[in-house]
CSV table of C-alpha atoms and ligand atoms in Angstrom, one decimal:
chain,number,residue,atom,x,y,z
A,1,MET,CA,2.3,32.8,19.6
A,2,ILE,CA,-0.9,30.8,20.3
A,3,ILE,CA,-2.5,29.7,17.0
A,4,ALA,CA,-6.2,28.9,16.5
A,5,PRO,CA,-7.9,27.8,13.3
A,6,LYS,CA,-9.4,30.4,11.0
A,7,VAL,CA,-11.4,28.9,8.2
A,8,ARG,CA,-12.2,31.1,5.2
A,9,GLY,CA,-14.0,29.4,2.3
A,10,PHE,CA,-12.2,26.2,1.3
A,11,ILE,CA,-9.1,26.8,3.4
A,12,CYS,CA,-8.0,27.4,6.9
A,13,THR,CA,-5.7,30.5,6.8
A,14,THR,CA,-3.8,29.5,10.0
A,15,THR,CA,-1.8,26.4,10.6
A,16,HIS,CA,-0.2,24.7,13.7
A,17,PRO,CA,3.4,23.5,13.4
A,18,ALA,CA,3.1,21.0,16.2
A,19,GLY,CA,-0.2,19.6,14.9
A,20,CYS,CA,1.3,19.2,11.4
A,21,GLU,CA,4.2,17.3,13.0
A,22,ALA,CA,1.7,15.1,14.8
A,23,ASN,CA,0.1,14.3,11.5
A,24,VAL,CA,3.4,13.3,9.9
A,25,ARG,CA,4.4,11.2,12.9
A,26,GLN,CA,1.1,9.3,12.9
A,27,GLN,CA,1.5,8.5,9.2
A,28,ILE,CA,5.1,7.3,9.8
A,29,ALA,CA,3.9,5.1,12.7
A,30,TYR,CA,1.2,3.6,10.4
A,31,VAL,CA,3.7,2.7,7.7
A,32,LYS,CA,6.1,1.3,10.3
A,33,SER,CA,3.4,-0.8,11.8
A,34,LYS,CA,3.1,-2.6,8.4
A,35,GLY,CA,6.8,-3.8,8.5
A,36,PRO,CA,9.3,-3.4,5.8
A,37,LEU,CA,8.2,-3.3,2.1
A,38,ALA,CA,9.7,-6.1,0.1
A,39,ASN,CA,11.4,-5.0,-3.2
A,40,GLY,CA,10.7,-1.4,-2.4
A,41,PRO,CA,12.2,1.6,-4.1
A,42,LYS,CA,15.4,3.1,-2.7
A,43,ARG,CA,15.7,6.5,-4.4
A,44,VAL,CA,12.5,8.3,-4.9
A,45,LEU,CA,11.4,11.7,-6.3
A,46,VAL,CA,8.0,12.9,-5.2
A,47,ILE,CA,6.6,15.9,-7.1
A,48,GLY,CA,3.9,17.4,-4.9
A,49,ALA,CA,5.4,15.9,-1.7
A,50,SER,CA,4.1,18.2,1.1
A,51,THR,CA,0.5,17.3,1.6
A,52,GLY,CA,-2.2,14.8,0.7
A,53,TYR,CA,-1.3,11.8,-1.4
A,54,GLY,CA,2.2,13.0,-2.3
A,55,LEU,CA,3.2,13.3,1.4
A,56,ALA,CA,1.8,9.9,2.0
A,57,SER,CA,3.9,8.6,-0.9
A,58,ARG,CA,7.1,10.1,0.4
A,59,ILE,CA,6.4,8.7,3.9
A,60,THR,CA,5.6,5.2,2.6
A,61,ALA,CA,8.8,5.2,0.4
A,62,ALA,CA,11.0,6.4,3.3
A,63,PHE,CA,9.6,4.5,6.2
A,64,GLY,CA,8.4,1.4,4.4
A,65,SER,CA,11.4,1.0,2.2
A,66,ASP,CA,14.3,3.0,3.7
A,67,ALA,CA,14.3,5.1,0.6
A,68,ALA,CA,16.2,8.3,0.1
A,69,THR,CA,13.7,10.9,-1.0
A,70,ILE,CA,13.7,14.2,-2.8
A,71,GLY,CA,10.4,16.1,-2.4
A,72,VAL,CA,9.2,19.0,-4.6
A,73,PHE,CA,6.4,21.4,-3.5
A,74,LEU,CA,5.3,25.0,-3.4
A,75,GLU,CA,4.8,26.1,0.2
A,76,LYS,CA,5.2,29.1,2.4
A,77,ALA,CA,7.6,29.3,5.4
A,78,GLY,CA,6.3,30.7,8.6
A,79,THR,CA,7.7,33.8,10.1
A,80,GLU,CA,7.9,34.9,13.8
A,81,LYS,CA,4.5,36.6,13.3
A,82,LYS,CA,2.7,34.5,10.8
A,83,PRO,CA,2.2,30.8,10.4
A,84,GLY,CA,3.4,29.2,7.2
A,85,SER,CA,1.5,26.7,5.1
A,86,ALA,CA,0.7,23.2,6.4
A,87,GLY,CA,2.8,21.7,3.7
A,88,TRP,CA,5.8,23.6,4.9
A,89,TYR,CA,5.4,22.2,8.4
A,90,ASN,CA,4.6,18.7,7.2
A,91,SER,CA,7.8,18.8,5.1
A,92,ALA,CA,9.9,20.1,8.1
A,93,ALA,CA,8.5,17.3,10.2
A,94,PHE,CA,9.2,14.7,7.6
A,95,ASP,CA,12.7,15.9,7.1
A,96,LYS,CA,13.4,15.8,10.8
A,97,ALA,CA,12.0,12.3,11.2
A,98,ALA,CA,13.8,11.0,8.1
A,99,LYS,CA,17.1,12.4,9.4
A,100,GLU,CA,16.5,10.9,12.9
A,101,ALA,CA,16.0,7.6,11.1
A,102,GLY,CA,19.3,8.1,9.1
A,103,LEU,CA,17.5,8.5,5.8
A,104,TYR,CA,18.5,11.0,3.1
A,105,SER,CA,15.9,13.7,2.6
A,106,LYS,CA,16.1,16.9,0.5
A,107,SER,CA,13.3,19.2,-0.5
A,108,VAL,CA,12.9,21.8,-3.2
A,109,ASN,CA,10.4,24.5,-2.6
A,110,GLY,CA,9.5,26.1,-6.0
A,111,ASP,CA,7.3,25.9,-9.0
A,112,ALA,CA,7.3,22.4,-10.2
A,113,PHE,CA,5.9,23.5,-13.6
A,114,SER,CA,9.1,25.4,-14.3
A,115,ASP,CA,12.2,24.2,-16.2
A,116,GLU,CA,14.4,25.8,-13.5
A,117,CYS,CA,12.8,23.5,-10.9
A,118,ARG,CA,13.5,20.4,-13.1
A,119,ALA,CA,17.1,21.5,-13.6
A,120,LYS,CA,17.6,22.0,-9.9
A,121,VAL,CA,16.2,18.5,-9.1
A,122,VAL,CA,18.4,16.9,-11.8
A,123,GLU,CA,21.4,18.6,-10.3
A,124,LEU,CA,20.4,17.3,-6.8
A,125,ILE,CA,19.9,13.8,-8.1
A,126,LYS,CA,23.2,13.8,-9.9
A,127,ALA,CA,25.1,15.2,-6.9
A,128,ASP,CA,23.5,13.0,-4.2
A,129,LEU,CA,21.8,10.0,-5.5
A,130,GLY,CA,23.1,9.4,-9.1
A,131,GLN,CA,19.7,8.1,-10.3
A,132,VAL,CA,16.1,7.6,-9.0
A,133,ASP,CA,14.1,4.4,-9.3
A,134,MET,CA,10.7,5.9,-8.7
A,135,VAL,CA,9.0,9.2,-9.6
A,136,VAL,CA,5.7,10.0,-8.1
A,137,TYR,CA,3.7,12.8,-9.7
A,138,SER,CA,1.1,14.2,-7.2
A,139,LEU,CA,0.6,17.9,-8.1
A,140,ALA,CA,-2.8,19.5,-7.6
A,141,SER,CA,-2.9,23.2,-8.6
A,142,PRO,CA,-5.4,25.6,-10.0
A,143,VAL,CA,-2.8,27.5,-12.1
A,144,ARG,CA,0.2,26.6,-14.2
A,145,LYS,CA,2.8,29.0,-15.7
A,146,LEU,CA,3.8,27.5,-19.0
A,147,PRO,CA,7.5,27.0,-19.1
A,148,ALA,CA,7.8,27.8,-22.8
A,149,THR,CA,6.0,31.2,-22.8
A,150,GLY,CA,5.6,32.2,-19.2
A,151,GLU,CA,1.8,32.4,-19.8
A,152,LEU,CA,-0.3,31.9,-16.7
A,153,ILE,CA,-3.1,29.4,-17.3
A,154,ARG,CA,-6.0,28.7,-14.9
A,155,SER,CA,-8.0,25.6,-14.6
A,156,ALA,CA,-11.8,25.5,-14.3
A,157,LEU,CA,-13.8,23.2,-12.0
A,158,LYS,CA,-16.8,22.9,-14.2
A,159,PRO,CA,-19.2,20.5,-15.9
A,160,ILE,CA,-19.2,20.1,-19.7
A,161,GLY,CA,-22.3,20.5,-21.8
A,162,GLU,CA,-24.9,21.4,-19.2
A,163,VAL,CA,-25.4,23.3,-16.0
A,164,TYR,CA,-24.6,21.1,-13.0
A,165,THR,CA,-27.2,21.2,-10.2
A,166,ALA,CA,-26.9,19.1,-7.1
A,167,THR,CA,-27.3,19.1,-3.4
A,168,ALA,CA,-24.1,20.1,-1.7
A,169,VAL,CA,-23.0,21.3,1.7
A,170,ASP,CA,-21.8,24.8,2.6
A,171,THR,CA,-19.0,23.9,4.9
A,172,ASN,CA,-18.8,27.4,6.4
A,173,LYS,CA,-22.5,27.4,7.4
A,174,ASP,CA,-22.9,23.6,7.9
A,175,GLU,CA,-26.0,23.9,5.7
A,176,LEU,CA,-27.2,22.0,2.7
A,177,ILE,CA,-27.5,24.1,-0.4
A,178,GLU,CA,-28.3,23.6,-4.1
A,179,ALA,CA,-25.1,24.0,-6.0
A,180,HIS,CA,-25.3,25.3,-9.6
A,181,VAL,CA,-22.2,25.3,-11.8
A,182,GLU,CA,-22.3,26.7,-15.3
A,183,PRO,CA,-20.7,24.5,-18.0
A,184,ALA,CA,-17.2,25.2,-19.2
A,185,ASN,CA,-16.5,26.7,-22.6
A,186,GLU,CA,-13.9,25.2,-25.0
A,187,GLU,CA,-11.2,27.5,-23.7
A,188,GLU,CA,-11.8,26.5,-20.1
A,189,ILE,CA,-11.7,22.8,-21.0
A,190,ALA,CA,-8.4,23.3,-22.9
A,191,ASN,CA,-6.9,25.3,-20.1
A,192,THR,CA,-7.8,22.7,-17.5
A,193,ILE,CA,-6.1,20.1,-19.6
A,194,LYS,CA,-3.0,22.4,-19.7
A,195,VAL,CA,-2.9,22.8,-15.9
A,196,MET,CA,-3.9,19.3,-14.6
A,197,GLY,CA,-3.3,17.1,-17.7
A,198,GLY,CA,-0.3,15.0,-18.5
A,199,GLU,CA,2.0,17.5,-20.3
A,200,ASP,CA,3.9,18.5,-17.2
A,201,TRP,CA,4.4,14.9,-16.1
A,202,GLU,CA,5.8,14.1,-19.6
A,203,LEU,CA,8.1,17.1,-19.4
A,204,TRP,CA,9.5,15.9,-16.0
A,205,LEU,CA,10.1,12.4,-17.3
A,206,GLN,CA,11.8,13.8,-20.5
A,207,ALA,CA,14.1,16.0,-18.5
A,208,LEU,CA,15.0,13.3,-16.1
A,209,ASP,CA,15.6,10.8,-18.9
A,210,GLN,CA,17.7,13.2,-21.0
A,211,ALA,CA,19.8,13.9,-17.9
A,212,GLY,CA,20.4,10.2,-17.4
A,213,VAL,CA,19.1,10.2,-13.9
A,214,LEU,CA,16.4,7.5,-14.4
A,215,ALA,CA,17.5,4.0,-13.2
A,216,GLU,CA,16.9,0.8,-15.1
A,217,GLY,CA,13.4,-0.4,-14.3
A,218,VAL,CA,12.3,3.0,-13.0
A,219,LYS,CA,8.6,3.3,-12.1
A,220,THR,CA,6.5,6.4,-12.4
A,221,VAL,CA,3.0,6.9,-11.2
A,222,ALA,CA,0.6,9.9,-11.5
A,223,TYR,CA,-2.5,10.2,-9.4
A,224,SER,CA,-6.0,10.4,-10.8
A,225,TYR,CA,-9.6,10.2,-9.7
A,226,ILE,CA,-12.6,8.8,-11.6
A,227,GLY,CA,-15.4,8.2,-9.0
A,228,THR,CA,-18.9,7.1,-10.0
A,229,ASP,CA,-22.1,8.5,-11.5
A,230,ILE,CA,-22.7,10.5,-8.2
A,231,THR,CA,-19.7,12.8,-9.0
A,232,TRP,CA,-19.2,12.2,-12.7
A,233,PRO,CA,-21.1,15.3,-13.9
A,234,ILE,CA,-18.8,17.6,-11.9
A,235,TYR,CA,-15.6,15.5,-12.1
A,236,TRP,CA,-15.0,12.7,-14.6
A,237,HIS,CA,-17.4,14.1,-17.2
A,238,GLY,CA,-16.3,17.7,-16.4
A,239,THR,CA,-13.2,19.7,-17.1
A,240,LEU,CA,-11.1,17.9,-14.5
A,241,GLY,CA,-12.0,14.5,-16.0
A,242,ARG,CA,-10.7,15.7,-19.4
A,243,ALA,CA,-7.5,16.7,-17.7
A,244,LYS,CA,-7.3,13.2,-16.1
A,245,GLU,CA,-8.0,11.6,-19.4
A,246,ASP,CA,-5.0,13.4,-20.8
A,247,LEU,CA,-3.0,11.9,-17.9
A,248,ASP,CA,-3.9,8.5,-19.4
A,249,ARG,CA,-2.6,9.6,-22.8
A,250,ALA,CA,0.6,10.8,-21.2
A,251,SER,CA,1.0,7.6,-19.3
A,252,SER,CA,1.1,5.6,-22.5
A,253,ALA,CA,3.6,8.0,-24.1
A,254,ILE,CA,5.9,7.9,-21.1
A,255,ARG,CA,5.6,4.1,-21.0
A,256,GLN,CA,6.9,4.0,-24.5
A,257,GLN,CA,9.6,6.4,-23.7
A,258,LEU,CA,10.8,4.3,-20.7
A,259,SER,CA,10.5,0.9,-22.4
A,260,SER,CA,14.2,0.8,-23.4
A,261,LYS,CA,15.2,0.8,-19.7
A,262,ASN,CA,12.3,-1.5,-18.7
A,263,GLY,CA,10.6,1.4,-16.9
A,264,THR,CA,6.9,1.6,-16.3
A,265,ALA,CA,4.4,4.5,-16.2
A,266,ASN,CA,0.9,4.2,-14.8
A,267,VAL,CA,-1.9,6.3,-13.7
A,268,ALA,CA,-3.1,5.3,-10.2
A,269,VAL,CA,-6.8,6.0,-9.6
A,270,LEU,CA,-7.1,6.8,-6.0
A,271,LYS,CA,-10.1,7.1,-3.7
A,272,SER,CA,-11.6,10.4,-2.6
A,273,VAL,CA,-10.1,11.7,0.6
A,274,VAL,CA,-10.1,14.9,2.6
A,275,THR,CA,-7.3,17.2,1.2
A,276,GLN,CA,-7.0,20.8,0.4
A,277,ALA,CA,-7.6,19.9,-3.3
A,278,SER,CA,-10.8,17.9,-2.8
A,279,ALA,CA,-12.4,20.5,-0.4
A,280,ALA,CA,-12.6,23.0,-3.3
A,281,ILE,CA,-14.6,20.7,-5.5
A,282,PRO,CA,-18.4,21.2,-5.2
A,283,VAL,CA,-20.3,18.2,-3.9
A,284,MET,CA,-17.1,16.4,-2.8
A,285,PRO,CA,-17.4,17.3,0.9
A,286,LEU,CA,-20.9,15.9,1.0
A,287,TYR,CA,-20.0,12.8,-1.0
A,288,ILE,CA,-16.9,12.2,1.2
A,289,ALA,CA,-18.9,12.6,4.4
A,290,MET,CA,-21.3,10.1,3.1
A,291,SER,CA,-18.9,7.5,1.7
A,292,PHE,CA,-16.6,7.8,4.8
A,293,LYS,CA,-19.5,6.8,7.1
A,294,LEU,CA,-20.4,3.8,5.0
A,295,MET,CA,-16.8,2.7,4.5
A,296,LYS,CA,-16.1,3.1,8.2
A,297,GLU,CA,-19.1,1.0,9.0
A,298,GLN,CA,-18.0,-1.6,6.5
A,299,GLY,CA,-14.4,-1.7,7.9
A,300,ILE,CA,-12.9,-0.5,4.6
A,301,HIS,CA,-12.1,3.1,5.5
A,302,GLU,CA,-8.9,4.6,4.2
A,303,GLY,CA,-7.2,8.0,4.3
A,304,CYS,CA,-4.2,9.0,2.2
A,305,ILE,CA,-1.6,7.0,4.1
A,306,GLU,CA,-3.7,3.8,4.1
A,307,GLN,CA,-4.4,4.1,0.4
A,308,ILE,CA,-0.8,4.7,-0.6
A,309,GLN,CA,0.6,2.1,1.8
A,310,ARG,CA,-1.8,-0.5,0.3
A,311,MET,CA,-0.7,0.5,-3.2
A,312,PHE,CA,3.0,0.3,-2.5
A,313,TYR,CA,2.7,-3.0,-0.6
A,314,THR,CA,0.1,-4.9,-2.6
A,315,ARG,CA,0.3,-3.6,-6.1
A,316,LEU,CA,3.4,-1.6,-7.0
A,317,PHE,CA,6.3,-3.4,-5.4
A,318,ASP,CA,4.9,-6.5,-3.7
A,319,GLY,CA,1.8,-8.5,-4.3
A,320,GLU,CA,0.0,-8.6,-7.6
A,321,PHE,CA,0.5,-5.8,-10.2
A,322,VAL,CA,-3.0,-5.6,-11.7
A,323,THR,CA,-4.3,-2.8,-13.9
A,324,ASP,CA,-7.5,-2.0,-15.7
A,325,ASP,CA,-7.8,-2.0,-19.5
A,326,ALA,CA,-6.2,1.4,-19.7
A,327,GLN,CA,-3.2,0.2,-17.6
A,328,ARG,CA,-4.4,2.1,-14.6
A,329,ILE,CA,-3.8,0.9,-11.1
A,330,ARG,CA,-7.3,0.9,-9.4
A,331,MET,CA,-7.0,1.8,-5.7
A,332,ASP,CA,-10.5,3.1,-5.8
A,333,ASP,CA,-11.7,-0.6,-5.8
A,334,TRP,CA,-13.1,-0.5,-2.2
A,335,GLU,CA,-14.8,2.9,-2.7
A,336,LEU,CA,-16.5,1.7,-5.8
A,337,ARG,CA,-18.1,-1.3,-4.2
A,338,GLU,CA,-21.9,-1.4,-4.7
A,339,SER,CA,-22.3,-1.7,-0.9
A,340,VAL,CA,-20.9,1.9,-0.7
A,341,GLN,CA,-22.1,3.4,-4.0
A,342,GLN,CA,-25.7,2.1,-3.8
A,343,ALA,CA,-26.0,3.2,-0.2
A,344,CYS,CA,-24.8,6.7,-1.2
A,345,ARG,CA,-27.3,6.9,-4.0
A,346,ASP,CA,-30.1,5.9,-1.5
A,347,LEU,CA,-28.9,8.4,1.1
A,348,TRP,CA,-28.4,11.3,-1.2
A,349,PRO,CA,-32.1,12.4,-1.5
A,350,GLN,CA,-32.7,11.9,2.2
A,351,VAL,CA,-30.0,14.3,3.6
A,352,THR,CA,-31.1,17.6,5.1
A,353,THR,CA,-29.3,20.2,7.1
A,354,GLU,CA,-30.9,18.8,10.2
A,355,ASN,CA,-29.9,15.2,9.7
A,356,LEU,CA,-26.5,15.8,8.0
A,357,SER,CA,-24.5,14.7,11.1
A,358,GLN,CA,-26.6,11.6,11.7
A,359,LEU,CA,-26.8,10.3,8.1
A,360,THR,CA,-23.2,11.1,7.1
A,361,ASP,CA,-19.8,11.4,8.7
A,362,TYR,CA,-19.9,15.2,8.4
A,363,GLN,CA,-18.4,15.8,11.8
A,364,GLY,CA,-15.6,13.5,10.9
A,365,TYR,CA,-15.1,15.4,7.6
A,366,LYS,CA,-14.9,18.7,9.4
A,367,ALA,CA,-12.4,17.3,12.0
A,368,GLU,CA,-10.2,15.8,9.3
A,369,PHE,CA,-10.3,19.1,7.3
A,370,LEU,CA,-9.0,21.0,10.4
A,371,LYS,CA,-6.4,18.2,11.0
A,372,LEU,CA,-4.9,19.0,7.5
A,373,PHE,CA,-3.9,22.3,9.0
A,374,GLY,CA,-2.6,20.9,12.2
A,375,PHE,CA,-5.7,21.4,14.4
A,376,GLY,CA,-7.3,18.8,16.6
A,377,TRP,CA,-4.4,16.4,17.0
A,378,GLU,CA,-4.3,14.5,20.2
A,379,GLY,CA,-1.2,15.2,22.4
A,380,VAL,CA,-0.8,18.7,21.1
A,381,ASP,CA,-1.2,21.5,23.6
A,382,TYR,CA,-3.1,24.2,21.6
A,383,THR,CA,-2.9,26.7,24.5
A,384,ALA,CA,0.9,26.6,24.5
A,385,ASP,CA,3.0,29.2,22.8
A,386,VAL,CA,4.5,28.0,19.5
A,387,ASN,CA,7.1,29.4,17.2
A,388,PRO,CA,5.8,29.5,13.6
A,389,GLU,CA,9.3,29.9,12.3
A,390,VAL,CA,10.5,26.4,11.5
A,391,ASN,CA,13.6,25.8,9.4
A,392,PHE,CA,14.8,22.7,7.7
A,393,ASP,CA,16.9,21.4,4.8
A,394,VAL,CA,15.1,23.0,1.9
A,395,VAL,CA,16.4,24.4,-1.4
A,396,ALA,CA,14.5,27.6,-2.2
A,397,MET,CA,13.8,28.5,-5.8
B,1,NAD,N1,-8.0,14.4,-2.8
B,1,NAD,C1,-8.6,13.4,-3.4
B,1,NAD,O1,-9.7,13.0,-3.0
B,1,NAD,C2,-7.9,12.8,-4.6
B,1,NAD,C3,-8.5,11.6,-5.1
B,1,NAD,C4,-7.9,10.9,-6.1
B,1,NAD,C5,-6.8,11.5,-6.8
B,1,NAD,N2,-6.3,12.7,-6.3
B,1,NAD,C6,-5.1,13.2,-7.0
B,1,NAD,O2,-4.0,13.2,-6.2
B,1,NAD,C7,-3.1,14.3,-6.6
B,1,NAD,C8,-2.7,15.1,-5.4
B,1,NAD,O3,-3.8,15.6,-4.8
B,1,NAD,P1,-4.0,15.9,-3.3
B,1,NAD,O4,-5.5,15.8,-3.0
B,1,NAD,O5,-3.1,15.1,-2.5
B,1,NAD,O6,-3.6,17.5,-3.3
B,1,NAD,P2,-2.9,18.4,-2.2
B,1,NAD,O7,-3.5,19.8,-2.4
B,1,NAD,O8,-3.0,17.9,-0.8
B,1,NAD,O9,-1.3,18.4,-2.6
B,1,NAD,C9,-0.9,19.1,-3.8
B,1,NAD,C10,0.6,19.1,-3.8
B,1,NAD,O10,1.1,19.8,-4.9
B,1,NAD,C11,2.0,20.8,-4.6
B,1,NAD,N3,1.9,21.9,-5.6
B,1,NAD,C12,0.9,22.6,-6.0
B,1,NAD,N4,1.2,23.5,-7.0
B,1,NAD,C13,2.6,23.4,-7.1
B,1,NAD,C14,3.5,24.0,-7.9
B,1,NAD,N5,3.2,24.9,-8.8
B,1,NAD,N6,4.8,23.6,-7.7
B,1,NAD,C15,5.2,22.7,-6.8
B,1,NAD,N7,4.3,22.0,-6.1
B,1,NAD,C16,3.0,22.3,-6.2
B,1,NAD,C17,1.6,21.2,-3.2
B,1,NAD,O11,2.7,21.9,-2.6
B,1,NAD,C18,1.3,19.9,-2.6
B,1,NAD,O12,2.5,19.2,-2.2
B,1,NAD,C19,-3.8,15.1,-7.7
B,1,NAD,O13,-3.5,14.7,-8.9
B,1,NAD,C20,-5.3,14.7,-7.4
B,1,NAD,O14,-6.1,14.9,-8.5
B,1,NAD,C21,-6.8,13.3,-5.2
């Protein structure tokens, strides 16, 4: 079939397998261009491995450090008649490239919040790798089914204390709007912490530790976002920020847990990038369009793969392991420069629907958003017939 993009709200409901493969190949080429990673991990588990930062982590570990990887994600396979999710095609493309390079790659498609999924991963590690020396936690999900009770909990994307009002962009109409978001109540705050906080990361590390599949000196990282005063009301000071604070709590609990095997646990604070997760956060698309323009002009632009490659190569495994006072790895250092933030603050009140494309990198944002779903990649013939049914080595749950 011939597949064209169909955007509905914050997502594109169609995907292109060849475009997703082009995305993965380009990320692999980027990592390879940096040469081998000294002292890198060799057996890596990535939870949330199919898109965004998790995919970039899997690619960096495999192609920077020749690591065997197990990836966990929740994605939909395509059928003859209907395209699957982008993460499915990304993972198929990763698996193909890893095997071509002689690297071990196994994937588990299932609910990472479930005990069954943890048990399956433990079984795989025991059977194939023995132990892992790195665990990346990169889940982004609006819902979590609690493993103990089966209760389905939903997160909320809301401010706390007062209504949030700000200029935002309606990405369907390409118009500036005034976004109003009502504050969360106590239950919504607690629920968001349950879904996106640190509990599930802790459960993973406990299960892996108890099964004896964590190697001496194991490193685990979970990804977070803090941002600045521009996004604080909706993010860091809102429900998601509370969940991310809980990740800091979990990181110190896991650090304690791993100390007997000289393991480390850190939250890595990453920059804002275009992913399916960030597209759903009010104000993020406008802020990203603005900061991308400035960071590109200043020669410090990074997407997922550039951020993660820099983290692995200059902080985690080679270079200087520096953290902030809360033991967080700060990869948002370039984004937080005053040259970027002050310029954003100055630009914010000047942006209108008419000058959006001149004052910000809005066109770049839109193009990158479509690229997440496999559209707009150079070298892909979008007029050609493509089979949406793509199979690879994946354990279904
Ligand atoms: N996007 C940003 O700008 C940004 C910035 C800083 C930090 N982060 C953080 O990085 C992490 C990853 O975010 P992202 O933007 O890469 O998101 P993403 O939406 O691109 O990826 C989410 C991943 O989680 C997986 N997933 C979701 N629910 C699952 C489930 N129930 N079971 C198994 N897998 C599941 C998906 O399959 C996918 O692999 C999040 O913690 C996010 O807060 C993102």
